[in-house]
Amino acid sequence: MTGNILLNGKKKRLEYGAVAYVTQEDVMLGTLTVRETLTYSAHLRLPTTLSKEEVKDIVEGTIMEMGLQDCGDTVIGNWHRRGISGGEKKRLSIALEILTMPKMLFLDEPTSGLDSASAFFVVQSLRNIARDGRTVVSSIHQPSSEVFALFDDLFLLSGGETVYFGEAKMAVQFFAEAGFPCPSRRNPSDHFLRCINSDFDAITATLKGSQRLRDKPTSSDPFMEMATAQIKSALVEKYRDSKYAKMARARSQEISKIEGLEVETKSGSQATWWKQLTTLTKRSFVNMCRDVGYYWARIVIYILVSICVGTVFYDVGYGNTAILARVACGAFITGFMTFMSIGGFPSFIEELKVFNKERLNGYYGVAAYTLSNFLSAFPFLVTISLITGTITFYLVKFRSGFSHYAFFCLNIFFSIAVIESLMMVVASMVPNYLMGIVTGAGIIGILMMTSGFFRLLPDLPKIFWRYPISYISFSSWALQGAYKNDFIGLEFDPFLPGDRKLTGDEIITKYFGVTVDRSKWWDLTAVVVILICYRLIFFIILKMKEKASPFLQEIYAKKTLEHLDKRPSFRKVPSLASSKRHQPLHALSSQEGLNSPLH
């Protein structure tokens, strides 16, 4: 997180498009197939001028290059559907990044969690990419001897210090020259880790202290009686003045002096904004259709709840007892029924992870993503609103008339859309689905308290609850609109026999504190404005996180460096006497035998 970035000796920023990054976690939409995932990614980033056939050829070529032919039409897999294997998923992550032929490819432990065969296949694929003229830089997790043999260059770091940098095949020779030769039957990578990872000393000390390590294997190598920190310190000093370090510095200077080695920078995506929007909308819609938990489960629940509401309040009538029943039914529909929309939060969290990863590599912009999410969800929200509105409207028998029915469905539609938008805002700040649901439910609960049902709007405490909470609460506007849509124009039986009938205008004004000065359509407009505001807040948060991320990372890096400087293993001269973590010191020979059946 500190220092300068030099590409071919020239100071550069790692712009979108110049480099690609494959994260350790494979983040993809599990409902799509391998071929669909690559195709959508290609349409998002490749030039719009390319024909569909040209894009298809690039996708098929990438599938061939990464050996994904056998699983091309297999879904990636998610919580309810099994998909491709871990090795295939990792190769797909790499395939996504090499579609645009980046100059440099960075990978974070691409073999983690894979068996030896899958790990070998992944690294062999990376080796083929490197042979095509691209630079591949990867951290690696415990490579096997077969995987280690595929490396061109090796960079060993320990405690932030360079232990070795040079050709991988010369590393064994360097360790031998430094006085720490690799035993003939041991994997070189295992030997290197044992020599430079001082955590093994702490583990041994813990086992000795708990009396779980009683036998001490004998060793024929005297250097193995040294502590790991001492071996590492000796290697760092040895490398600093070695021929390998001089060769690395000379090669770097040689490259930096070559003319014409400017790295071409380009935007992360060469597709137009409209192409990105249509592709994202289509991909998100396909994902929503195939993910049972996104909308289909909610549609079923909405149907069941709507039938329950319709039968409980069936043919509510116009008696004086029907007044409270209509009010309660309207409050339940605009409040509690729309509240069920938080059920899609976990699925949206998974989609947001994909956005964060793709945005990191410059696939598309925040505006295209924000708008595409609403467009792809639009058909499902309309379906839910029409089903819920039709069942409850005609079973309960609210005020008849198509305009009243249309307003009733629109009110449900925008209320659900507002809750979904609010949960998107929560997801952008609390990217954990359990904490996010709790946070979102708490916020919605607070907004529902000021809707005017639990306590009338005029009776709310003026400071904070009435102004501004009730005004920024969608439920207060939605409920007022629902009252006006149902009551205005109707007459109800009086509370006492012989009195005149009660008008709907009088009821909602006198008994429920709703003013009739403005139209119900103005109340609906207020809900739409709140919806737009939530979407804009979501957009702003994503943009601000993008801008603030480097600054926050810099602060975190400084704090981390300050913490690491205090650790004994990060000091130039090991001094472990005062460290409780490394007490007492034990040599490598007490941790394991030297021989291994690998060679």
Coordinates of C-alpha atoms in Angstrom, one line a residue:
M1 CA 0.0 0.0 0.0
T2 CA 3.0 2.3 0.0
G3 CA 5.7 3.1 -2.6
N4 CA 5.6 3.7 -6.4
I5 CA 4.1 1.7 -9.2
L6 CA 6.5 1.3 -12.1
L7 CA 5.5 -0.4 -15.4
N8 CA 8.6 -1.1 -17.5
G9 CA 10.5 1.5 -15.4
K10 CA 7.9 4.2 -16.0
K11 CA 5.7 5.6 -13.2
K12 CA 2.1 4.6 -13.8
R13 CA -1.2 4.2 -12.2
L14 CA -2.9 0.9 -12.5
E15 CA -5.7 2.1 -14.7
Y16 CA -8.7 0.0 -15.7
G17 CA -7.9 -2.2 -18.6
A18 CA -4.1 -2.3 -18.2
V19 CA -4.3 -5.0 -15.5
A20 CA -6.8 -7.6 -14.4
Y21 CA -7.3 -9.0 -10.9
V22 CA -8.7 -12.4 -10.0
T23 CA -9.8 -12.5 -6.4
Q24 CA -9.3 -15.5 -4.1
E25 CA -13.1 -15.8 -3.7
D26 CA -14.9 -16.8 -6.9
V27 CA -17.7 -14.3 -7.1
M28 CA -20.2 -15.1 -9.9
L29 CA -23.9 -15.4 -10.5
G30 CA -24.6 -19.0 -9.8
T31 CA -27.8 -19.1 -11.9
L32 CA -25.9 -18.6 -15.2
T33 CA -24.0 -21.2 -17.2
V34 CA -20.3 -20.9 -17.9
R35 CA -20.9 -19.9 -21.5
E36 CA -23.6 -17.3 -20.5
T37 CA -21.3 -15.8 -17.9
L38 CA -18.5 -15.3 -20.4
T39 CA -20.9 -14.0 -23.1
Y40 CA -22.5 -11.4 -20.9
S41 CA -19.0 -10.3 -19.7
A42 CA -17.8 -10.0 -23.3
H43 CA -20.8 -7.8 -24.2
L44 CA -20.1 -5.6 -21.2
R45 CA -16.5 -4.9 -22.1
L46 CA -15.7 -5.7 -25.7
P47 CA -16.2 -2.9 -28.3
T48 CA -19.8 -2.5 -29.4
T49 CA -18.6 -2.5 -33.1
L50 CA -17.9 -6.2 -32.8
S51 CA -20.6 -8.5 -34.3
K52 CA -22.3 -11.2 -32.3
E53 CA -20.4 -13.8 -34.3
E54 CA -17.1 -12.1 -33.4
V55 CA -18.0 -12.0 -29.8
K56 CA -19.0 -15.6 -29.9
D57 CA -15.7 -16.6 -31.4
I58 CA -13.8 -14.8 -28.7
V59 CA -15.9 -16.5 -26.0
E60 CA -15.5 -19.9 -27.5
G61 CA -11.7 -19.3 -27.9
T62 CA -11.5 -18.4 -24.2
I63 CA -13.5 -21.5 -23.2
M64 CA -11.0 -23.6 -25.2
E65 CA -8.0 -21.9 -23.8
M66 CA -9.1 -22.5 -20.2
G67 CA -10.3 -26.1 -20.9
L68 CA -14.0 -25.4 -20.0
Q69 CA -15.6 -27.2 -23.0
D70 CA -17.1 -30.0 -20.9
C71 CA -18.9 -27.6 -18.6
G72 CA -19.8 -24.8 -21.0
D73 CA -23.5 -25.3 -20.6
T74 CA -23.5 -26.2 -16.9
V75 CA -24.7 -23.6 -14.4
I76 CA -22.2 -22.3 -12.0
G77 CA -24.3 -23.3 -9.0
N78 CA -25.8 -21.5 -5.9
W79 CA -27.5 -22.3 -2.7
H80 CA -30.2 -24.4 -4.2
R81 CA -28.6 -25.9 -7.3
R82 CA -25.3 -27.8 -7.6
G83 CA -23.0 -26.6 -10.4
I84 CA -19.4 -26.8 -11.6
S85 CA -16.5 -27.9 -9.5
G86 CA -14.1 -25.6 -7.6
G87 CA -11.3 -26.0 -10.2
E88 CA -13.7 -25.2 -13.1
K89 CA -15.0 -22.2 -11.2
K90 CA -11.5 -20.9 -10.6
R91 CA -10.6 -21.4 -14.3
L92 CA -13.9 -19.5 -15.2
S93 CA -12.8 -16.6 -12.9
I94 CA -9.5 -16.4 -14.9
A95 CA -11.3 -16.7 -18.2
L96 CA -13.5 -13.7 -17.3
E97 CA -10.4 -11.6 -16.9
I98 CA -8.5 -12.7 -20.0
L99 CA -11.4 -11.9 -22.4
T100 CA -10.0 -8.4 -23.0
M101 CA -6.4 -9.6 -23.3
P102 CA -5.0 -7.5 -20.4
K103 CA -1.2 -6.8 -20.3
M104 CA -0.9 -8.0 -16.7
L105 CA -3.0 -10.6 -14.7
F106 CA -2.8 -10.6 -10.9
L107 CA -4.3 -13.6 -9.0
D108 CA -4.8 -14.0 -5.3
E109 CA -4.1 -17.6 -4.3
P110 CA -5.8 -19.3 -7.3
T111 CA -5.2 -22.8 -6.0
S112 CA -6.7 -22.4 -2.5
G113 CA -9.3 -25.0 -1.7
L114 CA -8.5 -27.1 -4.8
D115 CA -7.2 -30.7 -5.0
S116 CA -3.8 -31.3 -6.5
A117 CA -5.1 -32.2 -10.0
S118 CA -7.4 -29.1 -10.2
A119 CA -4.5 -26.9 -8.8
F120 CA -2.2 -28.3 -11.5
F121 CA -4.7 -27.6 -14.2
V122 CA -5.3 -24.0 -13.1
V123 CA -1.5 -23.2 -12.9
Q124 CA -0.9 -24.9 -16.2
S125 CA -3.6 -22.7 -17.7
L126 CA -1.9 -19.7 -16.3
R127 CA 1.4 -20.8 -17.7
N128 CA -0.2 -21.0 -21.2
I129 CA -1.5 -17.5 -20.7
A130 CA 2.0 -16.3 -19.9
R131 CA 3.3 -18.0 -23.0
D132 CA 1.0 -15.8 -25.1
G133 CA 3.0 -12.7 -24.1
R134 CA 1.1 -11.6 -20.9
T135 CA 2.6 -11.2 -17.5
V136 CA 1.0 -13.3 -14.8
V137 CA 1.7 -12.5 -11.1
S138 CA 0.2 -14.7 -8.5
S139 CA 0.4 -15.5 -4.8
I140 CA 0.2 -19.2 -4.2
H141 CA -1.0 -21.4 -1.4
Q142 CA 1.2 -24.5 -0.6
P143 CA 2.1 -25.5 -4.1
S144 CA 2.8 -29.2 -4.9
S145 CA 6.1 -30.1 -6.5
E146 CA 4.4 -30.5 -9.8
V147 CA 2.9 -27.0 -9.6
F148 CA 6.1 -25.5 -8.4
A149 CA 7.9 -26.9 -11.4
L150 CA 5.6 -24.7 -13.6
F151 CA 6.8 -21.4 -12.2
D152 CA 9.1 -19.2 -14.2
D153 CA 10.1 -16.7 -11.5
L154 CA 9.8 -16.9 -7.7
F155 CA 9.5 -14.2 -5.1
L156 CA 9.7 -15.2 -1.5
L157 CA 8.6 -12.7 1.1
S158 CA 8.8 -13.0 4.9
G159 CA 7.8 -10.3 7.3
G160 CA 7.9 -7.8 4.4
E161 CA 11.5 -8.6 3.5
T162 CA 12.7 -10.2 0.3
V163 CA 14.2 -13.6 1.0
Y164 CA 14.6 -14.5 -2.7
F165 CA 13.7 -13.1 -6.1
G166 CA 14.8 -14.7 -9.3
E167 CA 14.3 -17.8 -11.5
A168 CA 12.3 -20.5 -9.6
K169 CA 14.6 -23.3 -10.7
M170 CA 17.6 -21.4 -9.1
A171 CA 15.9 -21.0 -5.7
V172 CA 17.0 -24.4 -4.5
Q173 CA 20.6 -23.5 -5.5
F174 CA 20.4 -20.2 -3.6
F175 CA 19.2 -22.0 -0.4
A176 CA 22.0 -24.5 -0.7
E177 CA 24.6 -21.8 -1.2
A178 CA 23.2 -20.0 1.9
G179 CA 23.7 -23.1 3.9
F180 CA 20.2 -24.4 4.0
P181 CA 20.0 -27.1 1.3
C182 CA 16.7 -28.7 0.4
P183 CA 16.6 -32.4 1.4
S184 CA 16.5 -34.7 -1.6
R185 CA 13.0 -36.1 -0.9
R186 CA 11.2 -32.9 0.0
N187 CA 9.0 -30.6 -2.0
P188 CA 11.1 -27.4 -2.5
S189 CA 8.1 -25.1 -1.7
D190 CA 7.6 -26.9 1.6
H191 CA 11.3 -26.5 2.4
F192 CA 11.1 -22.8 1.6
L193 CA 8.1 -22.2 3.8
R194 CA 9.6 -24.1 6.7
C195 CA 12.7 -21.9 6.5
I196 CA 11.0 -18.5 6.4
N197 CA 7.7 -18.8 8.2
S198 CA 8.3 -18.1 11.8
D199 CA 4.8 -19.0 12.8
F200 CA 5.9 -22.6 12.9
D201 CA 8.0 -21.7 16.0
A202 CA 5.0 -20.4 17.8
I203 CA 3.0 -23.5 16.9
T204 CA 5.7 -25.8 18.2
A205 CA 5.9 -23.8 21.4
T206 CA 2.2 -24.1 21.9
L207 CA 2.2 -27.9 21.3
K208 CA 5.2 -28.3 23.7
G209 CA 3.4 -26.2 26.3
S210 CA 0.3 -28.3 26.1
Q211 CA 2.3 -31.6 26.3
R212 CA 1.0 -32.7 22.9
L213 CA 4.5 -32.8 21.3
R214 CA 6.5 -35.4 23.2
D215 CA 8.8 -37.0 20.6
K216 CA 11.5 -35.0 19.0
P217 CA 12.6 -36.4 15.7
T218 CA 16.3 -36.6 15.2
S219 CA 18.0 -34.6 12.4
S220 CA 21.2 -35.0 10.5
D221 CA 21.2 -31.4 9.4
P222 CA 22.7 -29.1 12.1
F223 CA 21.2 -25.9 10.7
M224 CA 17.7 -27.3 11.4
E225 CA 18.5 -26.9 15.1
M226 CA 18.2 -23.1 14.5
A227 CA 15.0 -21.2 15.1
T228 CA 13.0 -20.3 11.9
A229 CA 13.5 -16.5 12.6
Q230 CA 17.2 -17.0 12.6
I231 CA 17.2 -18.9 9.4
K232 CA 15.0 -16.3 7.8
S233 CA 17.3 -13.5 9.0
A234 CA 20.4 -15.3 7.6
L235 CA 18.6 -15.8 4.2
V236 CA 17.6 -12.2 3.9
E237 CA 21.2 -11.0 4.6
K238 CA 22.6 -13.6 2.2
Y239 CA 20.3 -12.6 -0.6
R240 CA 20.9 -8.9 -0.2
D241 CA 24.5 -9.3 -1.5
S242 CA 24.0 -12.3 -3.7
K243 CA 24.4 -12.6 -7.4
Y244 CA 20.7 -13.3 -7.7
A245 CA 19.8 -9.9 -6.3
K246 CA 22.3 -8.2 -8.6
M247 CA 20.9 -10.1 -11.6
A248 CA 17.4 -8.9 -10.7
R249 CA 18.4 -5.3 -10.3
A250 CA 20.4 -5.4 -13.5
R251 CA 17.4 -6.9 -15.4
S252 CA 15.1 -4.2 -14.0
Q253 CA 17.5 -1.4 -15.1
E254 CA 17.9 -3.0 -18.5
I255 CA 14.1 -3.1 -19.1
S256 CA 13.6 0.5 -17.9
K257 CA 16.1 1.8 -20.4
I258 CA 14.4 0.2 -23.4
E259 CA 12.6 2.8 -25.5
G260 CA 9.0 2.3 -26.7
L261 CA 7.9 0.1 -23.8
E262 CA 5.1 2.4 -22.8
V263 CA 2.1 0.4 -21.5
E264 CA -1.0 1.3 -23.3
T265 CA -3.8 2.3 -21.0
K266 CA -7.5 2.1 -21.9
S267 CA -10.8 2.3 -20.2
G268 CA -12.0 -0.9 -18.5
S269 CA -14.8 -1.3 -21.0
Q270 CA -15.0 -0.5 -24.6
A271 CA -18.7 -1.0 -24.9
T272 CA -21.1 1.9 -25.0
W273 CA -23.2 2.9 -22.0
W274 CA -26.4 1.8 -23.6
K275 CA -24.9 -1.6 -24.5
Q276 CA -23.8 -2.0 -20.9
L277 CA -27.3 -1.1 -19.6
T278 CA -29.1 -3.5 -21.9
T279 CA -26.6 -6.3 -21.2
L280 CA -26.8 -5.8 -17.4
T281 CA -30.6 -5.6 -17.5
K282 CA -30.9 -8.8 -19.5
R283 CA -28.4 -10.6 -17.3
S284 CA -30.0 -9.5 -14.1
F285 CA -33.5 -10.5 -15.3
V286 CA -32.2 -14.0 -16.2
N287 CA -30.7 -14.2 -12.8
M288 CA -33.9 -13.2 -11.1
C289 CA -35.9 -15.6 -13.2
R290 CA -33.7 -18.6 -12.2
D291 CA -33.1 -17.7 -8.6
V292 CA -36.0 -19.1 -6.6
G293 CA -35.3 -17.0 -3.6
Y294 CA -35.2 -13.6 -5.5
Y295 CA -38.9 -13.2 -6.4
W296 CA -40.6 -16.5 -7.0
A297 CA -40.8 -17.5 -3.4
R298 CA -42.1 -14.1 -2.5
I299 CA -44.7 -14.2 -5.2
V300 CA -46.0 -17.5 -3.7
I301 CA -46.1 -15.9 -0.2
Y302 CA -47.8 -12.8 -1.5
I303 CA -50.5 -14.9 -3.1
L304 CA -51.1 -16.8 0.2
V305 CA -51.1 -13.7 2.3
S306 CA -53.4 -11.9 -0.1
I307 CA -55.9 -14.7 0.1
C308 CA -55.7 -14.6 3.9
V309 CA -56.3 -10.8 4.0
G310 CA -59.1 -11.1 1.4
T311 CA -60.9 -13.8 3.4
V312 CA -60.4 -12.2 6.8
F313 CA -61.8 -8.8 5.6
Y314 CA -64.1 -10.4 3.0
D315 CA -66.9 -8.1 1.8
V316 CA -66.1 -5.6 4.6
G317 CA -69.3 -3.6 4.0
Y318 CA -70.4 -0.1 5.1
G319 CA -71.4 -0.6 8.7
N320 CA -69.8 1.5 11.5
T321 CA -67.6 -1.4 12.4
A322 CA -66.4 -1.6 8.8
I323 CA -64.6 1.8 9.3
L324 CA -61.9 0.4 11.5
A325 CA -61.7 -2.8 9.4
R326 CA -61.0 -0.9 6.3
V327 CA -58.4 1.2 8.0
A328 CA -56.7 -1.8 9.5
C329 CA -56.8 -3.6 6.1
G330 CA -55.3 -0.7 4.3
A331 CA -52.6 -0.3 7.0
F332 CA -51.7 -4.0 6.8
I333 CA -51.4 -4.0 3.0
T334 CA -49.4 -0.8 2.7
G335 CA -47.2 -1.7 5.7
F336 CA -46.8 -5.3 6.6
M337 CA -47.4 -6.9 3.2
T338 CA -44.9 -4.6 1.5
F339 CA -42.5 -5.3 4.4
M340 CA -42.1 -8.9 3.1
S341 CA -40.0 -7.4 0.2
I342 CA -36.9 -7.6 2.5
G343 CA -37.0 -11.4 1.7
G344 CA -35.0 -10.8 -1.4
F345 CA -32.1 -9.1 0.5
P346 CA -29.8 -12.2 0.6
S347 CA -30.1 -12.6 -3.2
F348 CA -29.3 -9.0 -3.8
I349 CA -26.3 -9.2 -1.5
E350 CA -24.9 -11.9 -3.8
E351 CA -25.5 -9.7 -6.8
L352 CA -23.9 -6.8 -5.2
K353 CA -20.8 -8.9 -4.6
V354 CA -20.6 -9.5 -8.3
F355 CA -21.0 -5.8 -8.9
N356 CA -18.1 -4.9 -6.5
K357 CA -15.8 -7.4 -8.2
E358 CA -16.7 -6.4 -11.7
R359 CA -16.5 -2.7 -10.9
L360 CA -13.0 -3.3 -9.5
N361 CA -11.9 -4.5 -12.9
G362 CA -13.8 -1.7 -14.7
Y363 CA -16.6 -3.7 -16.4
Y364 CA -19.2 -0.9 -16.2
G365 CA -20.3 2.2 -14.3
V366 CA -22.4 2.7 -11.2
A367 CA -25.2 4.5 -13.0
A368 CA -25.7 1.6 -15.5
Y369 CA -25.9 -0.9 -12.6
T370 CA -28.3 1.1 -10.5
L371 CA -30.7 1.6 -13.4
S372 CA -30.5 -1.9 -14.8
N373 CA -31.4 -3.4 -11.4
F374 CA -34.6 -1.4 -11.3
L375 CA -35.5 -2.3 -14.9
S376 CA -34.8 -6.0 -14.5
A377 CA -36.9 -6.1 -11.3
F378 CA -39.8 -4.1 -12.8
P379 CA -41.8 -7.0 -14.3
F380 CA -41.6 -8.9 -11.0
L381 CA -42.7 -5.9 -9.0
V382 CA -45.6 -5.4 -11.4
T383 CA -46.6 -9.0 -11.1
I384 CA -46.6 -8.9 -7.3
S385 CA -48.6 -5.7 -7.3
L386 CA -51.2 -6.9 -9.7
I387 CA -51.7 -10.2 -8.0
T388 CA -51.8 -8.7 -4.5
G389 CA -54.0 -5.8 -5.6
T390 CA -56.5 -7.9 -7.6
I391 CA -57.0 -10.5 -4.9
T392 CA -57.4 -8.1 -1.9
F393 CA -59.3 -5.4 -3.8
Y394 CA -62.1 -7.6 -5.1
L395 CA -62.3 -9.9 -2.0
V396 CA -62.4 -7.1 0.5
K397 CA -64.5 -5.0 -1.9
F398 CA -62.9 -1.6 -1.5
R399 CA -64.5 1.3 -3.3
S400 CA -65.3 0.0 -6.8
G401 CA -64.1 1.6 -10.0
F402 CA -61.2 1.1 -12.3
S403 CA -59.4 4.3 -11.2
H404 CA -59.6 3.2 -7.6
Y405 CA -58.3 -0.3 -8.5
A406 CA -55.4 1.2 -10.6
F407 CA -54.4 3.5 -7.7
F408 CA -54.6 0.6 -5.2
C409 CA -52.2 -1.5 -7.4
L410 CA -49.9 1.5 -8.0
N411 CA -49.7 2.3 -4.3
I412 CA -48.6 -1.3 -3.6
F413 CA -46.1 -1.3 -6.5
F414 CA -44.3 1.9 -5.4
S415 CA -44.4 0.9 -1.7
I416 CA -42.6 -2.4 -2.5
A417 CA -40.2 -0.6 -4.8
V418 CA -39.4 1.9 -2.0
I419 CA -38.6 -0.9 0.4
E420 CA -36.4 -2.7 -2.1
S421 CA -34.6 0.6 -2.7
L422 CA -34.1 1.1 1.0
M423 CA -32.7 -2.4 1.4
M424 CA -30.3 -1.6 -1.5
V425 CA -29.1 1.4 0.5
V426 CA -28.7 -0.9 3.6
A427 CA -26.8 -3.5 1.5
S428 CA -24.3 -0.9 0.3
M429 CA -23.4 0.0 3.9
V430 CA -24.0 -3.3 5.7
P431 CA -22.8 -6.1 3.2
N432 CA -23.8 -8.9 5.5
Y433 CA -27.2 -10.4 4.9
L434 CA -28.0 -11.2 8.5
M435 CA -27.0 -7.8 9.9
G436 CA -28.5 -6.2 6.8
I437 CA -31.9 -7.8 7.4
V438 CA -31.9 -6.7 11.0
T439 CA -30.9 -3.2 10.1
G440 CA -33.4 -2.9 7.3
A441 CA -36.2 -4.3 9.4
G442 CA -35.4 -1.9 12.2
I443 CA -35.5 1.1 9.8
I444 CA -38.7 0.0 8.2
G445 CA -40.3 -0.6 11.7
I446 CA -39.4 3.0 12.7
L447 CA -40.9 4.4 9.5
M448 CA -44.1 2.3 10.0
M449 CA -44.6 3.8 13.5
T450 CA -45.1 7.2 11.9
S451 CA -47.5 6.0 9.2
G452 CA -50.5 7.4 11.0
F453 CA -52.1 4.1 11.9
F454 CA -50.5 3.4 15.3
R455 CA -50.8 7.0 16.3
L456 CA -52.5 9.7 14.3
L457 CA -50.3 12.0 12.4
P458 CA -51.5 15.3 14.1
D459 CA -50.8 13.6 17.5
L460 CA -47.2 12.7 16.8
P461 CA -44.6 14.6 18.7
K462 CA -43.8 17.6 16.5
I463 CA -40.0 17.4 17.0
F464 CA -38.3 14.6 15.1
W465 CA -41.3 12.2 14.8
R466 CA -43.7 14.5 12.9
Y467 CA -41.0 16.7 11.4
P468 CA -39.1 15.2 9.6
I469 CA -39.6 11.4 10.1
S470 CA -43.3 11.2 9.1
Y471 CA -42.5 13.3 6.0
I472 CA -39.7 11.1 4.8
S473 CA -41.6 7.9 5.7
F474 CA -43.2 6.3 2.6
S475 CA -45.7 4.5 4.7
S476 CA -47.4 7.7 5.9
W477 CA -47.9 9.0 2.4
A478 CA -49.0 5.5 1.1
L479 CA -51.5 5.1 3.9
Q480 CA -53.0 8.6 3.4
G481 CA -53.4 7.8 -0.3
A482 CA -55.0 4.4 0.6
Y483 CA -57.5 6.1 3.0
K484 CA -58.5 8.7 0.4
N485 CA -58.8 6.1 -2.4
D486 CA -61.2 4.0 -0.3
F487 CA -63.1 6.4 1.9
I488 CA -63.8 9.5 -0.2
G489 CA -67.2 9.3 -1.8
L490 CA -68.5 6.5 0.5
E491 CA -71.1 6.7 3.3
F492 CA -71.1 4.6 6.5
D493 CA -73.7 3.8 9.1
P494 CA -73.7 6.1 12.1
F495 CA -72.4 5.1 15.5
L496 CA -75.8 5.8 17.0
P497 CA -79.1 4.7 15.5
G498 CA -81.0 7.6 14.0
D499 CA -78.0 9.9 13.4
R500 CA -77.1 10.9 9.9
K501 CA -74.7 8.7 7.9
L502 CA -71.0 9.4 8.1
T503 CA -69.2 10.5 5.0
G504 CA -65.8 9.1 4.1
D505 CA -64.3 12.6 3.9
E506 CA -65.5 13.3 7.4
I507 CA -64.2 10.0 8.8
I508 CA -60.6 10.3 7.6
T509 CA -60.4 13.9 8.5
K510 CA -62.1 13.9 11.9
Y511 CA -61.2 10.5 13.2
F512 CA -57.9 9.6 11.4
G513 CA -56.2 13.0 11.0
V514 CA -55.9 12.8 7.2
T515 CA -56.4 16.1 5.4
V516 CA -58.2 16.1 2.1
D517 CA -56.8 19.3 0.8
R518 CA -54.5 17.5 -1.6
S519 CA -55.3 14.7 -4.0
K520 CA -54.4 11.1 -3.4
W521 CA -52.3 11.3 -6.5
W522 CA -50.1 13.9 -4.7
D523 CA -49.6 11.3 -1.9
L524 CA -48.6 8.7 -4.5
T525 CA -46.2 11.3 -6.1
A526 CA -44.5 11.7 -2.7
V527 CA -44.0 7.9 -2.5
V528 CA -42.4 8.1 -6.0
V529 CA -40.1 10.9 -5.0
I530 CA -39.0 8.9 -1.9
L531 CA -38.3 6.0 -4.3
I532 CA -36.1 8.2 -6.5
C533 CA -34.3 9.6 -3.5
Y534 CA -33.4 6.1 -2.2
R535 CA -32.1 5.1 -5.6
L536 CA -30.0 8.3 -5.8
I537 CA -28.7 7.7 -2.2
F538 CA -27.7 4.1 -3.3
F539 CA -25.9 5.6 -6.3
I540 CA -24.1 8.2 -4.3
I541 CA -23.0 5.7 -1.6
L542 CA -21.5 3.4 -4.2
K543 CA -19.6 6.4 -5.8
M544 CA -18.5 7.7 -2.5
K545 CA -17.2 4.3 -1.4
E546 CA -15.2 4.2 -4.7
K547 CA -13.7 7.6 -4.1
A548 CA -13.1 7.1 -0.3
S549 CA -11.7 3.5 -0.6
P550 CA -8.1 4.5 -1.5
F551 CA -8.0 7.0 1.3
L552 CA -9.4 4.5 3.9
Q553 CA -7.0 1.8 2.6
E554 CA -4.1 4.1 3.1
I555 CA -5.1 4.8 6.7
Y556 CA -5.6 1.1 7.3
A557 CA -2.2 0.3 5.7
K558 CA -0.4 2.8 8.0
K559 CA -2.0 1.4 11.1
T560 CA -1.1 -2.1 9.9
L561 CA 2.5 -1.2 9.3
E562 CA 2.7 0.4 12.7
H563 CA 1.3 -2.8 14.3
L564 CA 3.7 -5.0 12.3
D565 CA 6.7 -2.9 13.2
K566 CA 6.1 -3.9 16.8
R567 CA 6.2 -7.6 16.0
P568 CA 9.5 -9.2 16.6
S569 CA 9.4 -11.2 13.4
F570 CA 9.4 -8.0 11.4
R571 CA 12.6 -6.6 12.9
K572 CA 15.8 -6.6 11.0
V573 CA 17.6 -8.5 13.8
P574 CA 15.4 -11.1 15.4
S575 CA 14.9 -10.5 19.0
L576 CA 12.4 -13.0 20.3
A577 CA 13.3 -13.0 23.9
S578 CA 10.6 -10.5 24.9
S579 CA 7.9 -12.0 22.7
K580 CA 5.3 -14.2 24.5
R581 CA 4.1 -15.3 21.1
H582 CA 7.5 -17.0 20.2
Q583 CA 8.4 -18.4 23.7
P584 CA 10.2 -20.7 23.8
L585 CA 12.2 -21.1 20.6
H586 CA 12.2 -24.5 19.0
A587 CA 14.1 -25.6 15.9
L588 CA 12.5 -27.0 12.8
S589 CA 13.9 -30.5 13.6
S590 CA 11.5 -30.6 16.5
Q591 CA 8.5 -29.9 14.3
E592 CA 8.8 -32.7 11.7
G593 CA 11.2 -35.2 10.1
L594 CA 13.3 -34.0 7.3
N595 CA 12.5 -36.7 4.8
S596 CA 9.4 -36.8 2.6
P597 CA 8.2 -39.4 0.1
L598 CA 7.8 -36.7 -2.6
H599 CA 11.2 -37.4 -4.3

